[in-house]
Amino acid sequence: GAGVSQSPSNKVTEKGKDVELRCDPISGHTALYWYRQSLGQGLEFLIYFQGNSAPDKSGLPSDRFSAERTGGSVSTLTIQRTQQEDSAVYLCASSPQGGPTPYEQYFGPGTRLTVT
Amino acid sequence: KNQVEQSPQSLIILEGKNCTLQCNYTVSPFSNLRWYKQDTGRGPVSLTIMTFSENTKSNGRYTATLDADTKQSSLHITASQLSDSASYICVVYGNTDKLIFGTGTRLQVFP
């Protein structure tokens, strides 16, 4: 079956513009995660969805970042007024269920965002 | 502070050789520990998942160990292949829905 897909694969934007990143999780997965991977850095947790609700938004770096999930499926991560430090690879992952159980997370290929 | 530290930062080995990657963590409470392989330009792919009660888990030529008392884990790769060249990421899951990622070990396997 299809894995996690993300679009666009690459995005170049000018500083100050808004961008929307999309994630299509594996069908039937209730948990969805967004991460950010900056050059030479480890993955940084941004936000977690269980269904359409986000019990943990603590990783969002500023109020310029927001995310939503509709229909328990597709999620969009929006970055407003982009800054150069937002340049990174944004990864999405889905899991059959969330919570502190060892369900495997399946990652998408990521969106490489470059802010010029 | 919850942290996951990996060593070495990078490693070069010859094809056919074995290697061991290390992971130390301070995450508490601890739920499970995962090792991921990330090829360049791709998302991470899970290799192993271990709960605190498991000491070892294998996936083909990959064997992960866990010592929950010392909060250390290792990933042993046997008979390395060129396709093993990748970043290997240790990830620890506490009691929240948040994973703590290590910065990874960059492994290069040369013929």
CSV table of N, CA and C in Angstrom, one decimal, chain A:
chain,number,residue,atom,x,y,z
A,1,GLY,N,0.8,-1.2,0.0
A,1,GLY,CA,0.0,0.0,0.0
A,1,GLY,C,0.9,1.2,0.0
A,2,ALA,N,0.3,2.4,-0.2
A,2,ALA,CA,1.0,3.7,-0.3
A,2,ALA,C,1.5,4.0,1.1
A,3,GLY,N,2.7,4.6,1.1
A,3,GLY,CA,3.3,5.1,2.4
A,3,GLY,C,2.9,6.5,2.6
A,4,VAL,N,3.6,7.2,3.5
A,4,VAL,CA,3.3,8.6,3.8
A,4,VAL,C,3.9,9.4,2.7
A,5,SER,N,3.0,10.3,2.2
A,5,SER,CA,3.5,11.2,1.1
A,5,SER,C,3.5,12.6,1.6
A,6,GLN,N,4.4,13.4,1.1
A,6,GLN,CA,4.5,14.8,1.4
A,6,GLN,C,4.6,15.7,0.2
A,7,SER,N,4.1,16.9,0.2
A,7,SER,CA,4.2,17.8,-0.9
A,7,SER,C,4.3,19.2,-0.4
A,8,PRO,N,5.0,20.1,-1.1
A,8,PRO,CA,5.9,19.7,-2.2
A,8,PRO,C,7.2,19.0,-1.7
A,9,SER,N,8.0,18.4,-2.6
A,9,SER,CA,9.2,17.8,-2.1
A,9,SER,C,10.3,18.9,-1.9
A,10,ASN,N,10.2,19.9,-2.6
A,10,ASN,CA,11.1,21.1,-2.4
A,10,ASN,C,10.3,22.4,-2.5
A,11,LYS,N,10.7,23.3,-1.7
A,11,LYS,CA,10.0,24.6,-1.7
A,11,LYS,C,11.1,25.7,-1.5
A,12,VAL,N,11.2,26.6,-2.4
A,12,VAL,CA,12.0,27.8,-2.2
A,12,VAL,C,11.1,29.0,-2.1
A,13,THR,N,11.3,29.8,-1.0
A,13,THR,CA,10.4,30.9,-0.8
A,13,THR,C,11.3,32.1,-0.4
A,14,GLU,N,10.7,33.3,-0.5
A,14,GLU,CA,11.4,34.5,-0.1
A,14,GLU,C,11.0,34.8,1.4
A,15,LYS,N,12.0,35.3,2.0
A,15,LYS,CA,11.8,35.7,3.4
A,15,LYS,C,10.5,36.6,3.6
A,16,GLY,N,9.7,36.2,4.5
A,16,GLY,CA,8.5,37.0,4.8
A,16,GLY,C,7.2,36.4,4.2
A,17,LYS,N,7.4,35.5,3.2
A,17,LYS,CA,6.2,34.8,2.6
A,17,LYS,C,5.7,33.7,3.5
A,18,ASP,N,4.5,33.3,3.3
A,18,ASP,CA,3.9,32.2,4.0
A,18,ASP,C,4.0,30.9,3.1
A,19,VAL,N,4.2,29.8,3.8
A,19,VAL,CA,4.2,28.5,3.1
A,19,VAL,C,3.3,27.5,3.7
A,20,GLU,N,2.8,26.6,2.9
A,20,GLU,CA,2.0,25.5,3.4
A,20,GLU,C,2.6,24.2,3.0
A,21,LEU,N,2.8,23.3,3.9
A,21,LEU,CA,3.4,22.0,3.6
A,21,LEU,C,2.3,20.9,3.9
A,22,ARG,N,2.2,19.9,3.0
A,22,ARG,CA,1.2,19.0,3.1
A,22,ARG,C,1.7,17.6,3.5
A,23,CYS,N,0.9,16.9,4.2
A,23,CYS,CA,1.3,15.5,4.6
A,23,CYS,C,0.0,14.6,4.4
A,24,ASP,N,0.2,13.5,3.7
A,24,ASP,CA,-0.9,12.5,3.5
A,24,ASP,C,-0.4,11.2,4.3
A,25,PRO,N,-1.0,10.9,5.4
A,25,PRO,CA,-0.5,9.8,6.2
A,25,PRO,C,-1.0,8.5,5.5
A,26,ILE,N,-0.5,7.4,6.1
A,26,ILE,CA,-1.0,6.1,5.6
A,26,ILE,C,-2.4,5.9,6.0
A,27,SER,N,-3.2,5.4,5.1
A,27,SER,CA,-4.7,5.3,5.4
A,27,SER,C,-4.9,4.5,6.7
A,28,GLY,N,-5.8,5.0,7.5
A,28,GLY,CA,-6.2,4.3,8.8
A,28,GLY,C,-5.3,4.7,9.9
A,29,HIS,N,-4.2,5.3,9.7
A,29,HIS,CA,-3.3,5.7,10.9
A,29,HIS,C,-3.9,6.9,11.6
A,30,THR,N,-4.1,6.8,12.9
A,30,THR,CA,-4.8,7.8,13.6
A,30,THR,C,-3.8,8.9,14.1
A,31,ALA,N,-2.5,8.5,14.3
A,31,ALA,CA,-1.5,9.4,14.8
A,31,ALA,C,-0.7,10.0,13.7
A,32,LEU,N,-0.4,11.3,13.8
A,32,LEU,CA,0.4,12.0,12.8
A,32,LEU,C,1.3,12.9,13.5
A,33,TYR,N,2.6,13.0,13.0
A,33,TYR,CA,3.6,13.8,13.7
A,33,TYR,C,4.3,14.6,12.6
A,34,TRP,N,4.7,15.8,13.0
A,34,TRP,CA,5.5,16.7,12.2
A,34,TRP,C,6.9,16.9,12.9
A,35,TYR,N,8.0,16.8,12.2
A,35,TYR,CA,9.3,17.0,12.7
A,35,TYR,C,10.0,18.0,11.8
A,36,ARG,N,11.1,18.6,12.3
A,36,ARG,CA,12.0,19.4,11.5
A,36,ARG,C,13.4,18.9,11.7
A,37,GLN,N,14.1,18.9,10.5
A,37,GLN,CA,15.5,18.4,10.6
A,37,GLN,C,16.3,19.5,9.9
A,38,SER,N,17.0,20.3,10.7
A,38,SER,CA,17.9,21.3,10.2
A,38,SER,C,19.3,20.6,9.8
A,39,LEU,N,20.0,21.3,8.9
A,39,LEU,CA,21.3,20.8,8.4
A,39,LEU,C,22.2,20.4,9.6
A,40,GLY,N,22.6,19.2,9.7
A,40,GLY,CA,23.6,18.8,10.7
A,40,GLY,C,23.0,18.6,12.1
A,41,GLN,N,21.7,18.7,12.1
A,41,GLN,CA,21.0,18.6,13.4
A,41,GLN,C,20.1,17.3,13.5
A,42,GLY,N,19.8,16.9,14.7
A,42,GLY,CA,18.8,15.8,14.8
A,42,GLY,C,17.4,16.3,14.5
A,43,LEU,N,16.5,15.3,14.4
A,43,LEU,CA,15.1,15.7,14.2
A,43,LEU,C,14.5,16.3,15.4
A,44,GLU,N,13.7,17.3,15.2
A,44,GLU,CA,13.1,18.1,16.2
A,44,GLU,C,11.6,18.0,16.1
A,45,PHE,N,11.0,17.5,17.2
A,45,PHE,CA,9.6,17.3,17.2
A,45,PHE,C,8.9,18.7,17.2
A,46,LEU,N,7.8,18.7,16.4
A,46,LEU,CA,7.0,20.0,16.2
A,46,LEU,C,5.6,19.8,16.9
A,47,ILE,N,4.9,18.8,16.4
A,47,ILE,CA,3.5,18.7,16.8
A,47,ILE,C,3.0,17.3,16.5
A,48,TYR,N,2.0,16.9,17.3
A,48,TYR,CA,1.5,15.5,17.2
A,48,TYR,C,0.0,15.6,17.2
A,49,PHE,N,-0.6,14.9,16.3
A,49,PHE,CA,-2.1,14.8,16.1
A,49,PHE,C,-2.6,13.4,16.5
A,50,GLN,N,-3.6,13.3,17.3
A,50,GLN,CA,-4.3,12.1,17.5
A,50,GLN,C,-5.7,12.4,16.9
A,51,GLY,N,-6.0,11.7,15.8
A,51,GLY,CA,-7.2,12.1,15.0
A,51,GLY,C,-7.0,13.5,14.5
A,52,ASN,N,-8.0,14.4,14.8
A,52,ASN,CA,-7.9,15.8,14.3
A,52,ASN,C,-7.4,16.7,15.4
A,53,SER,N,-7.2,16.2,16.6
A,53,SER,CA,-6.8,17.1,17.7
A,53,SER,C,-5.3,17.0,18.0
A,54,ALA,N,-4.7,18.0,18.5
A,54,ALA,CA,-3.3,18.1,18.7
A,54,ALA,C,-3.0,18.2,20.2
A,55,PRO,N,-2.9,17.0,20.9
A,55,PRO,CA,-2.6,17.1,22.3
A,55,PRO,C,-1.3,17.7,22.7
A,56,ASP,N,-0.4,17.7,21.7
A,56,ASP,CA,1.0,18.2,22.1
A,56,ASP,C,1.4,19.2,21.0
A,57,LYS,N,1.4,20.5,21.3
A,57,LYS,CA,1.9,21.5,20.3
A,57,LYS,C,3.2,22.1,20.8
A,58,SER,N,3.8,21.5,21.8
A,58,SER,CA,4.9,22.1,22.5
A,58,SER,C,6.1,22.3,21.7
A,59,GLY,N,6.3,21.6,20.6
A,59,GLY,CA,7.5,21.7,19.8
A,59,GLY,C,7.4,22.8,18.8
A,60,LEU,N,6.3,23.4,18.6
A,60,LEU,CA,6.2,24.5,17.6
A,60,LEU,C,7.1,25.6,18.0
A,61,PRO,N,8.1,26.1,17.2
A,61,PRO,CA,9.1,27.0,17.6
A,61,PRO,C,8.6,28.4,17.9
A,62,SER,N,7.5,28.8,17.2
A,62,SER,CA,7.0,30.2,17.4
A,62,SER,C,5.6,30.2,17.0
A,63,ASP,N,4.9,31.3,17.2
A,63,ASP,CA,3.5,31.5,16.8
A,63,ASP,C,3.3,31.6,15.3
A,64,ARG,N,4.5,31.7,14.6
A,64,ARG,CA,4.4,31.7,13.1
A,64,ARG,C,4.1,30.3,12.6
A,65,PHE,N,4.2,29.3,13.4
A,65,PHE,CA,4.0,27.9,13.0
A,65,PHE,C,2.6,27.5,13.5
A,66,SER,N,1.9,26.9,12.6
A,66,SER,CA,0.6,26.3,12.9
A,66,SER,C,0.4,25.0,12.1
A,67,ALA,N,-0.5,24.2,12.6
A,67,ALA,CA,-0.8,23.0,11.8
A,67,ALA,C,-2.2,22.6,12.1
A,68,GLU,N,-2.8,21.9,11.1
A,68,GLU,CA,-4.2,21.4,11.3
A,68,GLU,C,-4.3,20.1,10.6
A,69,ARG,N,-5.2,19.3,11.0
A,69,ARG,CA,-5.5,18.0,10.4
A,69,ARG,C,-7.0,17.9,10.2
A,70,THR,N,-7.5,17.5,9.1
A,70,THR,CA,-8.9,17.4,8.8
A,70,THR,C,-9.3,16.0,8.4
A,71,GLY,N,-10.4,15.6,8.9
A,71,GLY,CA,-10.9,14.3,8.5
A,71,GLY,C,-10.1,13.1,9.0
A,72,GLY,N,-9.3,13.4,10.0
A,72,GLY,CA,-8.4,12.4,10.5
A,72,GLY,C,-7.4,11.9,9.5
A,73,SER,N,-7.1,12.7,8.5
A,73,SER,CA,-6.2,12.3,7.4
A,73,SER,C,-5.2,13.3,7.1
A,74,VAL,N,-5.4,14.1,6.1
A,74,VAL,CA,-4.4,15.0,5.6
A,74,VAL,C,-4.1,16.1,6.6
A,75,SER,N,-2.8,16.5,6.7
A,75,SER,CA,-2.4,17.5,7.6
A,75,SER,C,-1.6,18.6,6.8
A,76,THR,N,-1.8,19.8,7.2
A,76,THR,CA,-1.0,20.9,6.7
A,76,THR,C,-0.2,21.6,7.8
A,77,LEU,N,1.0,21.9,7.5
A,77,LEU,CA,1.9,22.7,8.4
A,77,LEU,C,2.1,24.0,7.7
A,78,THR,N,1.7,25.1,8.4
A,78,THR,CA,1.8,26.4,7.8
A,78,THR,C,2.8,27.2,8.6
A,79,ILE,N,3.7,27.9,7.8
A,79,ILE,CA,4.7,28.8,8.4
A,79,ILE,C,4.4,30.2,7.8
A,80,GLN,N,4.1,31.1,8.7
A,80,GLN,CA,3.8,32.5,8.3
A,80,GLN,C,5.1,33.3,8.4
A,81,ARG,N,5.2,34.3,7.5
A,81,ARG,CA,6.3,35.2,7.5
A,81,ARG,C,7.6,34.5,7.7
A,82,THR,N,7.9,33.6,6.8
A,82,THR,CA,9.1,32.8,6.9
A,82,THR,C,10.4,33.6,7.1
A,83,GLN,N,11.3,32.9,7.9
A,83,GLN,CA,12.6,33.5,8.2
A,83,GLN,C,13.6,32.5,7.7
A,84,GLN,N,14.8,33.0,7.5
A,84,GLN,CA,15.9,32.1,7.0
A,84,GLN,C,16.2,30.9,7.9
A,85,GLU,N,16.0,31.1,9.2
A,85,GLU,CA,16.2,30.0,10.1
A,85,GLU,C,15.2,28.9,10.0
A,86,ASP,N,14.1,29.2,9.2
A,86,ASP,CA,13.1,28.1,9.0
A,86,ASP,C,13.5,27.1,8.0
A,87,SER,N,14.6,27.4,7.3
A,87,SER,CA,15.1,26.5,6.2
A,87,SER,C,15.5,25.2,6.9
A,88,ALA,N,14.9,24.1,6.4
A,88,ALA,CA,15.1,22.8,7.0
A,88,ALA,C,14.3,21.8,6.1
A,89,VAL,N,14.5,20.5,6.5
A,89,VAL,CA,13.6,19.5,5.9
A,89,VAL,C,12.5,19.2,6.9
A,90,TYR,N,11.3,19.3,6.5
A,90,TYR,CA,10.2,19.1,7.4
A,90,TYR,C,9.6,17.7,7.1
A,91,LEU,N,9.7,16.8,8.1
A,91,LEU,CA,9.3,15.4,7.9
A,91,LEU,C,7.9,15.2,8.6
A,92,CYS,N,7.1,14.4,8.0
A,92,CYS,CA,5.9,13.9,8.6
A,92,CYS,C,5.9,12.4,8.8
A,93,ALA,N,5.3,12.0,9.9
A,93,ALA,CA,5.2,10.5,10.1
A,93,ALA,C,3.8,10.2,10.6
A,94,SER,N,3.4,9.0,10.3
A,94,SER,CA,2.1,8.5,10.9
A,94,SER,C,2.3,7.2,11.5
A,95,SER,N,1.4,6.9,12.4
A,95,SER,CA,1.5,5.7,13.2
A,95,SER,C,0.0,5.2,13.4
A,96,PRO,N,-0.1,3.8,13.5
A,96,PRO,CA,-1.5,3.3,13.7
A,96,PRO,C,-2.2,3.9,14.9
A,97,GLN,N,-1.5,4.1,16.0
A,97,GLN,CA,-2.0,4.8,17.2
A,97,GLN,C,-0.9,5.6,17.8
A,98,GLY,N,-1.3,6.6,18.6
A,98,GLY,CA,-0.4,7.4,19.4
A,98,GLY,C,-0.2,6.8,20.8
A,99,GLY,N,0.3,7.7,21.7
A,99,GLY,CA,0.5,7.2,23.0
A,99,GLY,C,1.8,6.6,23.3
A,100,PRO,N,2.2,6.3,24.5
A,100,PRO,CA,3.5,5.8,24.8
A,100,PRO,C,3.6,4.3,24.6
A,101,THR,N,3.0,3.8,23.5
A,101,THR,CA,3.2,2.4,23.1
A,101,THR,C,4.1,2.3,21.9
A,102,PRO,N,4.8,1.2,21.8
A,102,PRO,CA,5.9,1.1,20.8
A,102,PRO,C,5.3,0.9,19.4
A,103,TYR,N,4.3,1.7,19.0
A,103,TYR,CA,3.9,1.6,17.6
A,103,TYR,C,4.9,2.3,16.7
A,104,GLU,N,5.2,1.6,15.6
A,104,GLU,CA,6.2,2.1,14.7
A,104,GLU,C,5.6,3.4,14.0
A,105,GLN,N,6.5,4.4,13.8
A,105,GLN,CA,6.2,5.5,13.0
A,105,GLN,C,6.8,5.4,11.6
A,106,TYR,N,6.0,5.7,10.7
A,106,TYR,CA,6.4,5.6,9.3
A,106,TYR,C,6.5,7.0,8.7
A,107,PHE,N,7.7,7.3,8.2
A,107,PHE,CA,8.1,8.6,7.8
A,107,PHE,C,7.9,8.8,6.3
A,108,GLY,N,7.5,10.1,6.0
A,108,GLY,CA,7.4,10.5,4.6
A,108,GLY,C,8.8,10.9,4.1
A,109,PRO,N,9.0,11.3,2.9
A,109,PRO,CA,10.3,11.7,2.3
A,109,PRO,C,10.7,13.1,2.7
A,110,GLY,N,9.8,13.8,3.2
A,110,GLY,CA,10.1,15.2,3.7
A,110,GLY,C,9.9,16.2,2.6
A,111,THR,N,9.8,17.5,3.1
A,111,THR,CA,9.8,18.7,2.2
A,111,THR,C,11.0,19.5,2.6
A,112,ARG,N,11.8,19.8,1.6
A,112,ARG,CA,13.0,20.6,1.9
A,112,ARG,C,12.6,22.1,1.6
A,113,LEU,N,12.6,22.9,2.7
A,113,LEU,CA,12.2,24.3,2.6
A,113,LEU,C,13.5,25.1,2.6
A,114,THR,N,13.6,26.0,1.7
A,114,THR,CA,14.7,27.0,1.6
A,114,THR,C,14.1,28.4,1.6
A,115,VAL,N,14.5,29.1,2.6
A,115,VAL,CA,14.0,30.5,2.7
A,115,VAL,C,15.2,31.4,2.3
A,116,THR,N,15.0,32.2,1.2
A,116,THR,CA,16.1,33.1,0.7
A,116,THR,C,15.9,34.5,1.1
